[in-house]
C-alpha cells in the first residue's frame, strides 16, 4: 500500500500497481445518483479538488441523495480522504446493490464517517458500533485515539476486501477492525442490527461504492481503488 500525500494524484508506483482514481478532482465523472443515471443536480459540489455533500437538514438522503460509482467491485483496496464539518454524519458504503429499494440511504456495508463528539449517532447502536470507522451498527472500531484527527482536518480511510471475504477498515494508517463477510459471527451480528430484515445482508458478490448524503457537510478527495487484474 502506497501513501501519496498529493491530493487526487497517482504516483508512478501506484500506477504500476494498477491503482485507479475514482474521483479525478475536477468533475463528477464516474459517479451517479442512486436514483438515476445522472449526477444529482443539487446537494453535491465539485470544487477545489473536493467532492462535497452540502449541508441541508441533517436528514438521510433528503437533499441530493447518495451517489454511487458507475462500476461494481468485488475484491478491492479502497482508500479515500474525508473532512468532517462539526457534528457531521456521512458514510462510505460498499457492496451496495441498489436492489433493496429502501427509503432514504441505500443499503450496504458502511464505513462510518462521523463526528463522534458532537453527533448523537455515536451514542446509539451497541457498544459504540456507530462511531467513526466502525462497520455501521455491526462492529465497533478500534478505540485508539492516535487514529483520530481533529474535526476539520483531513482523515484517510481505507477498506480492504480480499477474495476470501475478509474485510479490514483502517483510519489514518491504523487498523480499526476486521471481519469475514458471510461467516457465522457476521450473520449473528446482522441479526441484532438494523439490517436483520434484509436477506443475506452484506453478502453480495459485488457492488457499488457509495458516498452518503446525511444532510451534513462532508468533503471527500483522493478516492482510489486497486483491484486484482
PDB file of C-alpha atoms in Angstrom:
ATOM      1  CA  UNK A   1       0.000   0.000   0.000  1.00  0.00           C
ATOM      2  CA  UNK A   2       1.419   3.367  -1.073  1.00  0.00           C
ATOM      3  CA  UNK A   3       0.610   6.647   0.684  1.00  0.00           C
ATOM      4  CA  UNK A   4       0.571   9.572  -1.741  1.00  0.00           C
ATOM      5  CA  UNK A   5       0.090  12.915   0.026  1.00  0.00           C
ATOM      6  CA  UNK A   6      -0.678  14.859  -3.164  1.00  0.00           C
ATOM      7  CA  UNK A   7      -4.492  15.069  -3.447  1.00  0.00           C
ATOM      8  CA  UNK A   8      -6.240  13.300  -6.335  1.00  0.00           C
ATOM      9  CA  UNK A   9      -2.941  12.157  -7.791  1.00  0.00           C
ATOM     10  CA  UNK A  10      -1.490   8.792  -8.757  1.00  0.00           C
ATOM     11  CA  UNK A  11       2.229   8.314  -8.186  1.00  0.00           C
ATOM     12  CA  UNK A  12       4.145   6.184 -10.686  1.00  0.00           C
ATOM     13  CA  UNK A  13       4.354   3.381  -8.122  1.00  0.00           C
ATOM     14  CA  UNK A  14       0.559   3.459  -7.716  1.00  0.00           C
ATOM     15  CA  UNK A  15       0.038   3.367 -11.475  1.00  0.00           C
ATOM     16  CA  UNK A  16       2.325   0.339 -11.755  1.00  0.00           C
ATOM     17  CA  UNK A  17       0.235  -1.466  -9.139  1.00  0.00           C
ATOM     18  CA  UNK A  18      -2.945  -0.699 -11.071  1.00  0.00           C
ATOM     19  CA  UNK A  19      -4.425   1.862  -8.672  1.00  0.00           C
ATOM     20  CA  UNK A  20      -7.162   3.994 -10.260  1.00  0.00           C
ATOM     21  CA  UNK A  21      -8.726   7.296  -9.228  1.00  0.00           C
ATOM     22  CA  UNK A  22     -12.482   7.102  -8.643  1.00  0.00           C
ATOM     23  CA  UNK A  23     -12.609  10.915  -8.435  1.00  0.00           C
ATOM     24  CA  UNK A  24     -10.467  12.982 -10.800  1.00  0.00           C
ATOM     25  CA  UNK A  25     -10.563  16.058  -8.559  1.00  0.00           C
ATOM     26  CA  UNK A  26     -12.272  18.181 -11.218  1.00  0.00           C
ATOM     27  CA  UNK A  27     -15.519  16.545 -12.336  1.00  0.00           C
ATOM     28  CA  UNK A  28     -18.210  14.130 -11.150  1.00  0.00           C
ATOM     29  CA  UNK A  29     -17.284  11.679 -13.914  1.00  0.00           C
ATOM     30  CA  UNK A  30     -17.735   8.066 -12.800  1.00  0.00           C
ATOM     31  CA  UNK A  31     -20.439   8.862 -10.226  1.00  0.00           C
ATOM     32  CA  UNK A  32     -24.223   8.955 -10.400  1.00  0.00           C
ATOM     33  CA  UNK A  33     -27.248   9.348  -8.167  1.00  0.00           C
ATOM     34  CA  UNK A  34     -28.690   6.210  -6.577  1.00  0.00           C
ATOM     35  CA  UNK A  35     -31.989   7.332  -8.132  1.00  0.00           C
ATOM     36  CA  UNK A  36     -30.877   7.509 -11.757  1.00  0.00           C
ATOM     37  CA  UNK A  37     -28.095   7.575 -14.324  1.00  0.00           C
ATOM     38  CA  UNK A  38     -27.061  11.191 -13.770  1.00  0.00           C
ATOM     39  CA  UNK A  39     -25.220  13.009 -11.011  1.00  0.00           C
ATOM     40  CA  UNK A  40     -27.561  14.866  -8.594  1.00  0.00           C
ATOM     41  CA  UNK A  41     -28.402  18.396  -9.750  1.00  0.00           C
ATOM     42  CA  UNK A  42     -28.247  19.701  -6.184  1.00  0.00           C
ATOM     43  CA  UNK A  43     -26.803  18.748  -2.829  1.00  0.00           C
ATOM     44  CA  UNK A  44     -23.279  17.969  -4.063  1.00  0.00           C
ATOM     45  CA  UNK A  45     -20.495  20.140  -5.425  1.00  0.00           C
ATOM     46  CA  UNK A  46     -17.117  19.508  -7.016  1.00  0.00           C
ATOM     47  CA  UNK A  47     -14.821  22.392  -6.146  1.00  0.00           C
ATOM     48  CA  UNK A  48     -11.188  22.952  -5.113  1.00  0.00           C
ATOM     49  CA  UNK A  49     -10.323  19.297  -5.711  1.00  0.00           C
ATOM     50  CA  UNK A  50     -13.046  18.082  -3.367  1.00  0.00           C
ATOM     51  CA  UNK A  51     -16.357  16.272  -3.810  1.00  0.00           C
ATOM     52  CA  UNK A  52     -18.566  17.717  -1.100  1.00  0.00           C
ATOM     53  CA  UNK A  53     -22.015  16.781   0.138  1.00  0.00           C
ATOM     54  CA  UNK A  54     -23.613  20.047   1.180  1.00  0.00           C
ATOM     55  CA  UNK A  55     -25.406  20.767   4.430  1.00  0.00           C
ATOM     56  CA  UNK A  56     -29.188  20.546   4.305  1.00  0.00           C
ATOM     57  CA  UNK A  57     -31.318  19.439   7.242  1.00  0.00           C
ATOM     58  CA  UNK A  58     -29.220  16.651   8.731  1.00  0.00           C
ATOM     59  CA  UNK A  59     -31.671  14.118   7.335  1.00  0.00           C
ATOM     60  CA  UNK A  60     -30.780  10.952   5.480  1.00  0.00           C
ATOM     61  CA  UNK A  61     -30.656  11.367   1.708  1.00  0.00           C
ATOM     62  CA  UNK A  62     -33.141  14.275   1.711  1.00  0.00           C
ATOM     63  CA  UNK A  63     -31.214  16.714  -0.488  1.00  0.00           C
ATOM     64  CA  UNK A  64     -29.064  15.489  -3.366  1.00  0.00           C
ATOM     65  CA  UNK A  65     -29.162  11.927  -2.089  1.00  0.00           C
ATOM     66  CA  UNK A  66     -26.432   9.298  -2.090  1.00  0.00           C
ATOM     67  CA  UNK A  67     -24.079   8.865  -5.025  1.00  0.00           C
ATOM     68  CA  UNK A  68     -22.503   5.642  -6.295  1.00  0.00           C
ATOM     69  CA  UNK A  69     -19.745   4.604  -8.664  1.00  0.00           C
ATOM     70  CA  UNK A  70     -20.821   3.573 -12.142  1.00  0.00           C
ATOM     71  CA  UNK A  71     -18.876   0.310 -11.781  1.00  0.00           C
ATOM     72  CA  UNK A  72     -19.278  -2.560  -9.306  1.00  0.00           C
ATOM     73  CA  UNK A  73     -16.414  -4.070  -7.315  1.00  0.00           C
ATOM     74  CA  UNK A  74     -15.847  -7.442  -5.652  1.00  0.00           C
ATOM     75  CA  UNK A  75     -12.228  -7.641  -4.415  1.00  0.00           C
ATOM     76  CA  UNK A  76     -10.586  -4.288  -3.808  1.00  0.00           C
ATOM     77  CA  UNK A  77      -8.394  -1.953  -1.803  1.00  0.00           C
ATOM     78  CA  UNK A  78     -10.303   1.323  -1.478  1.00  0.00           C
ATOM     79  CA  UNK A  79      -8.807   4.460   0.053  1.00  0.00           C
ATOM     80  CA  UNK A  80     -10.300   7.913   0.474  1.00  0.00           C
ATOM     81  CA  UNK A  81      -9.714  11.132   2.354  1.00  0.00           C
ATOM     82  CA  UNK A  82     -12.571  12.850   4.154  1.00  0.00           C
ATOM     83  CA  UNK A  83     -13.078  16.063   6.086  1.00  0.00           C
ATOM     84  CA  UNK A  84     -15.970  16.457   8.517  1.00  0.00           C
ATOM     85  CA  UNK A  85     -17.653  19.701   9.486  1.00  0.00           C
ATOM     86  CA  UNK A  86     -18.560  19.937  13.210  1.00  0.00           C
ATOM     87  CA  UNK A  87     -21.321  17.492  14.156  1.00  0.00           C
ATOM     88  CA  UNK A  88     -21.406  15.901  10.703  1.00  0.00           C
ATOM     89  CA  UNK A  89     -22.518  12.424   9.656  1.00  0.00           C
ATOM     90  CA  UNK A  90     -21.827  10.593   6.395  1.00  0.00           C
ATOM     91  CA  UNK A  91     -20.511   7.211   5.346  1.00  0.00           C
ATOM     92  CA  UNK A  92     -18.740   5.241   2.656  1.00  0.00           C
ATOM     93  CA  UNK A  93     -20.696   2.111   1.763  1.00  0.00           C
ATOM     94  CA  UNK A  94     -19.555  -0.887  -0.247  1.00  0.00           C
ATOM     95  CA  UNK A  95     -21.225  -3.954  -1.770  1.00  0.00           C
ATOM     96  CA  UNK A  96     -24.205  -1.704  -2.484  1.00  0.00           C
ATOM     97  CA  UNK A  97     -26.584  -3.418  -4.931  1.00  0.00           C
ATOM     98  CA  UNK A  98     -29.487  -0.904  -5.028  1.00  0.00           C
ATOM     99  CA  UNK A  99     -31.876  -3.879  -5.118  1.00  0.00           C
ATOM    100  CA  UNK A 100     -33.433  -3.230  -1.718  1.00  0.00           C
ATOM    101  CA  UNK A 101     -35.456  -0.159  -2.791  1.00  0.00           C
ATOM    102  CA  UNK A 102     -35.043   1.275   0.695  1.00  0.00           C
ATOM    103  CA  UNK A 103     -36.253   4.740   1.620  1.00  0.00           C
ATOM    104  CA  UNK A 104     -33.535   7.261   2.385  1.00  0.00           C
ATOM    105  CA  UNK A 105     -29.981   5.998   2.090  1.00  0.00           C
ATOM    106  CA  UNK A 106     -29.174   2.885   0.063  1.00  0.00           C
ATOM    107  CA  UNK A 107     -28.363  -0.342   1.920  1.00  0.00           C
ATOM    108  CA  UNK A 108     -24.781  -1.571   2.124  1.00  0.00           C
ATOM    109  CA  UNK A 109     -21.856  -2.282   4.423  1.00  0.00           C
ATOM    110  CA  UNK A 110     -20.869   1.105   5.815  1.00  0.00           C
ATOM    111  CA  UNK A 111     -17.569   2.589   6.892  1.00  0.00           C
ATOM    112  CA  UNK A 112     -18.983   5.164   9.291  1.00  0.00           C
ATOM    113  CA  UNK A 113     -17.863   8.786   8.802  1.00  0.00           C
ATOM    114  CA  UNK A 114     -18.914  10.763  11.892  1.00  0.00           C
ATOM    115  CA  UNK A 115     -18.046  13.486  14.375  1.00  0.00           C
ATOM    116  CA  UNK A 116     -18.201  11.192  17.411  1.00  0.00           C
ATOM    117  CA  UNK A 117     -18.116  14.050  19.914  1.00  0.00           C
ATOM    118  CA  UNK A 118     -20.990  16.099  18.527  1.00  0.00           C
ATOM    119  CA  UNK A 119     -23.287  13.775  16.567  1.00  0.00           C
ATOM    120  CA  UNK A 120     -25.840  11.788  18.641  1.00  0.00           C
ATOM    121  CA  UNK A 121     -25.492   8.646  16.499  1.00  0.00           C
ATOM    122  CA  UNK A 122     -22.143   7.942  18.201  1.00  0.00           C
ATOM    123  CA  UNK A 123     -24.021   7.070  21.391  1.00  0.00           C
ATOM    124  CA  UNK A 124     -26.652   4.918  19.672  1.00  0.00           C
ATOM    125  CA  UNK A 125     -26.378   1.336  18.452  1.00  0.00           C
ATOM    126  CA  UNK A 126     -24.425  -1.122  20.613  1.00  0.00           C
ATOM    127  CA  UNK A 127     -21.053  -0.621  22.289  1.00  0.00           C
ATOM    128  CA  UNK A 128     -20.083   2.290  20.059  1.00  0.00           C
ATOM    129  CA  UNK A 129     -20.703   0.480  16.762  1.00  0.00           C
ATOM    130  CA  UNK A 130     -21.906   3.688  15.114  1.00  0.00           C
ATOM    131  CA  UNK A 131     -18.703   5.651  15.744  1.00  0.00           C
ATOM    132  CA  UNK A 132     -16.090   6.784  13.217  1.00  0.00           C
ATOM    133  CA  UNK A 133     -14.540   3.961  11.120  1.00  0.00           C
ATOM    134  CA  UNK A 134     -16.892   1.361  12.618  1.00  0.00           C
ATOM    135  CA  UNK A 135     -18.769  -1.108  10.425  1.00  0.00           C
ATOM    136  CA  UNK A 136     -22.002   0.764  10.999  1.00  0.00           C
ATOM    137  CA  UNK A 137     -24.355  -0.858  13.528  1.00  0.00           C
ATOM    138  CA  UNK A 138     -22.314  -4.087  13.435  1.00  0.00           C
ATOM    139  CA  UNK A 139     -18.687  -3.804  14.632  1.00  0.00           C
ATOM    140  CA  UNK A 140     -17.085  -1.093  16.765  1.00  0.00           C
ATOM    141  CA  UNK A 141     -13.854   0.455  15.527  1.00  0.00           C
ATOM    142  CA  UNK A 142     -10.580   0.343  17.440  1.00  0.00           C
ATOM    143  CA  UNK A 143     -10.638   2.969  20.211  1.00  0.00           C
ATOM    144  CA  UNK A 144      -7.029   4.073  19.600  1.00  0.00           C
ATOM    145  CA  UNK A 145      -7.118   7.883  19.818  1.00  0.00           C
ATOM    146  CA  UNK A 146      -3.952   8.137  17.707  1.00  0.00           C
ATOM    147  CA  UNK A 147      -6.010   7.225  14.650  1.00  0.00           C
ATOM    148  CA  UNK A 148      -8.366  10.166  15.007  1.00  0.00           C
ATOM    149  CA  UNK A 149      -7.594  13.647  13.741  1.00  0.00           C
ATOM    150  CA  UNK A 150      -9.423  16.822  14.803  1.00  0.00           C
ATOM    151  CA  UNK A 151     -12.668  17.747  13.048  1.00  0.00           C
ATOM    152  CA  UNK A 152     -11.902  19.988  10.073  1.00  0.00           C
ATOM    153  CA  UNK A 153      -8.680  18.150   9.229  1.00  0.00           C
ATOM    154  CA  UNK A 154      -8.333  15.520   6.517  1.00  0.00           C
ATOM    155  CA  UNK A 155      -8.553  11.872   7.559  1.00  0.00           C
ATOM    156  CA  UNK A 156      -7.583   8.899   5.420  1.00  0.00           C
ATOM    157  CA  UNK A 157      -9.974   5.952   5.379  1.00  0.00           C
ATOM    158  CA  UNK A 158      -9.311   2.584   3.805  1.00  0.00           C
ATOM    159  CA  UNK A 159     -11.344  -0.585   3.197  1.00  0.00           C
ATOM    160  CA  UNK A 160      -9.597  -3.772   2.071  1.00  0.00           C
ATOM    161  CA  UNK A 161     -11.650  -6.719   0.776  1.00  0.00           C
ATOM    162  CA  UNK A 162      -9.910  -9.975  -0.162  1.00  0.00           C
ATOM    163  CA  UNK A 163     -11.101 -12.891  -2.301  1.00  0.00           C
ATOM    164  CA  UNK A 164     -11.873 -14.985   0.799  1.00  0.00           C
ATOM    165  CA  UNK A 165     -14.415 -12.373   2.009  1.00  0.00           C
ATOM    166  CA  UNK A 166     -12.149 -10.932   4.692  1.00  0.00           C
ATOM    167  CA  UNK A 167     -12.585  -7.190   5.230  1.00  0.00           C
ATOM    168  CA  UNK A 168     -10.476  -4.624   7.089  1.00  0.00           C
ATOM    169  CA  UNK A 169     -11.144  -0.977   7.957  1.00  0.00           C
ATOM    170  CA  UNK A 170      -8.258   1.457   8.504  1.00  0.00           C
ATOM    171  CA  UNK A 171      -8.158   5.066   9.693  1.00  0.00           C
ATOM    172  CA  UNK A 172      -5.032   7.153   9.126  1.00  0.00           C
ATOM    173  CA  UNK A 173      -2.936   4.010   8.727  1.00  0.00           C
ATOM    174  CA  UNK A 174      -4.182   2.267  11.873  1.00  0.00           C
ATOM    175  CA  UNK A 175      -6.241  -0.923  11.596  1.00  0.00           C
ATOM    176  CA  UNK A 176      -9.668  -0.306  13.106  1.00  0.00           C
ATOM    177  CA  UNK A 177     -11.444  -3.642  12.649  1.00  0.00           C
ATOM    178  CA  UNK A 178     -11.608  -6.848  10.615  1.00  0.00           C
ATOM    179  CA  UNK A 179     -14.331  -9.385   9.860  1.00  0.00           C
ATOM    180  CA  UNK A 180     -15.389 -12.062   7.400  1.00  0.00           C
ATOM    181  CA  UNK A 181     -18.452 -11.490   5.259  1.00  0.00           C
ATOM    182  CA  UNK A 182     -20.914 -14.359   5.419  1.00  0.00           C
ATOM    183  CA  UNK A 183     -19.314 -16.011   8.452  1.00  0.00           C
ATOM    184  CA  UNK A 184     -21.459 -17.185  11.366  1.00  0.00           C
ATOM    185  CA  UNK A 185     -20.086 -14.365  13.517  1.00  0.00           C
ATOM    186  CA  UNK A 186     -21.057 -11.849  10.826  1.00  0.00           C
ATOM    187  CA  UNK A 187     -24.558 -13.304  10.388  1.00  0.00           C
ATOM    188  CA  UNK A 188     -25.092 -13.267  14.159  1.00  0.00           C
ATOM    189  CA  UNK A 189     -24.211  -9.563  14.271  1.00  0.00           C
ATOM    190  CA  UNK A 190     -26.596  -8.798  11.406  1.00  0.00           C
ATOM    191  CA  UNK A 191     -29.440 -10.489  13.301  1.00  0.00           C
ATOM    192  CA  UNK A 192     -29.159  -7.997  16.171  1.00  0.00           C
ATOM    193  CA  UNK A 193     -28.704  -4.948  13.922  1.00  0.00           C
ATOM    194  CA  UNK A 194     -30.891  -2.604  11.880  1.00  0.00           C
ATOM    195  CA  UNK A 195     -30.159  -4.859   8.879  1.00  0.00           C
ATOM    196  CA  UNK A 196     -31.795  -8.006  10.258  1.00  0.00           C
ATOM    197  CA  UNK A 197     -34.747  -7.839   7.852  1.00  0.00           C
ATOM    198  CA  UNK A 198     -32.574  -7.678   4.719  1.00  0.00           C
ATOM    199  CA  UNK A 199     -31.960 -11.208   3.401  1.00  0.00           C
ATOM    200  CA  UNK A 200     -28.254 -12.082   3.062  1.00  0.00           C
ATOM    201  CA  UNK A 201     -27.272  -8.537   4.002  1.00  0.00           C
ATOM    202  CA  UNK A 202     -23.690  -7.649   3.058  1.00  0.00           C
ATOM    203  CA  UNK A 203     -23.064 -10.897   1.183  1.00  0.00           C
ATOM    204  CA  UNK A 204     -23.412  -9.752  -2.446  1.00  0.00           C
ATOM    205  CA  UNK A 205     -20.650 -10.976  -4.758  1.00  0.00           C
ATOM    206  CA  UNK A 206     -20.073  -7.425  -5.995  1.00  0.00           C
ATOM    207  CA  UNK A 207     -21.485  -3.954  -5.528  1.00  0.00           C
ATOM    208  CA  UNK A 208     -21.125  -0.232  -5.979  1.00  0.00           C
ATOM    209  CA  UNK A 209     -19.097   2.123  -3.789  1.00  0.00           C
ATOM    210  CA  UNK A 210     -21.367   4.795  -2.260  1.00  0.00           C
ATOM    211  CA  UNK A 211     -20.864   8.208  -0.661  1.00  0.00           C
ATOM    212  CA  UNK A 212     -23.696   9.063   1.704  1.00  0.00           C
ATOM    213  CA  UNK A 213     -25.756  12.238   1.872  1.00  0.00           C
ATOM    214  CA  UNK A 214     -26.824  12.536   5.514  1.00  0.00           C
ATOM    215  CA  UNK A 215     -27.636  16.236   5.315  1.00  0.00           C
ATOM    216  CA  UNK A 216     -24.291  17.385   6.740  1.00  0.00           C
ATOM    217  CA  UNK A 217     -21.309  18.980   5.012  1.00  0.00           C
ATOM    218  CA  UNK A 218     -18.559  16.419   4.417  1.00  0.00           C
ATOM    219  CA  UNK A 219     -15.817  16.612   1.784  1.00  0.00           C
ATOM    220  CA  UNK A 220     -14.039  13.747   0.017  1.00  0.00           C
ATOM    221  CA  UNK A 221     -10.908  13.610  -2.132  1.00  0.00           C
ATOM    222  CA  UNK A 222      -8.180  11.172  -3.253  1.00  0.00           C
ATOM    223  CA  UNK A 223     -10.723   8.367  -3.713  1.00  0.00           C
ATOM    224  CA  UNK A 224      -8.689   5.472  -5.105  1.00  0.00           C
ATOM    225  CA  UNK A 225      -9.255   1.807  -5.775  1.00  0.00           C
ATOM    226  CA  UNK A 226      -6.989  -1.107  -6.602  1.00  0.00           C
ATOM    227  CA  UNK A 227      -8.477  -4.344  -7.907  1.00  0.00           C
ATOM    228  CA  UNK A 228      -6.814  -7.614  -8.968  1.00  0.00           C
ATOM    229  CA  UNK A 229      -6.017  -7.761 -12.667  1.00  0.00           C
TER     230      UNK A 229
END
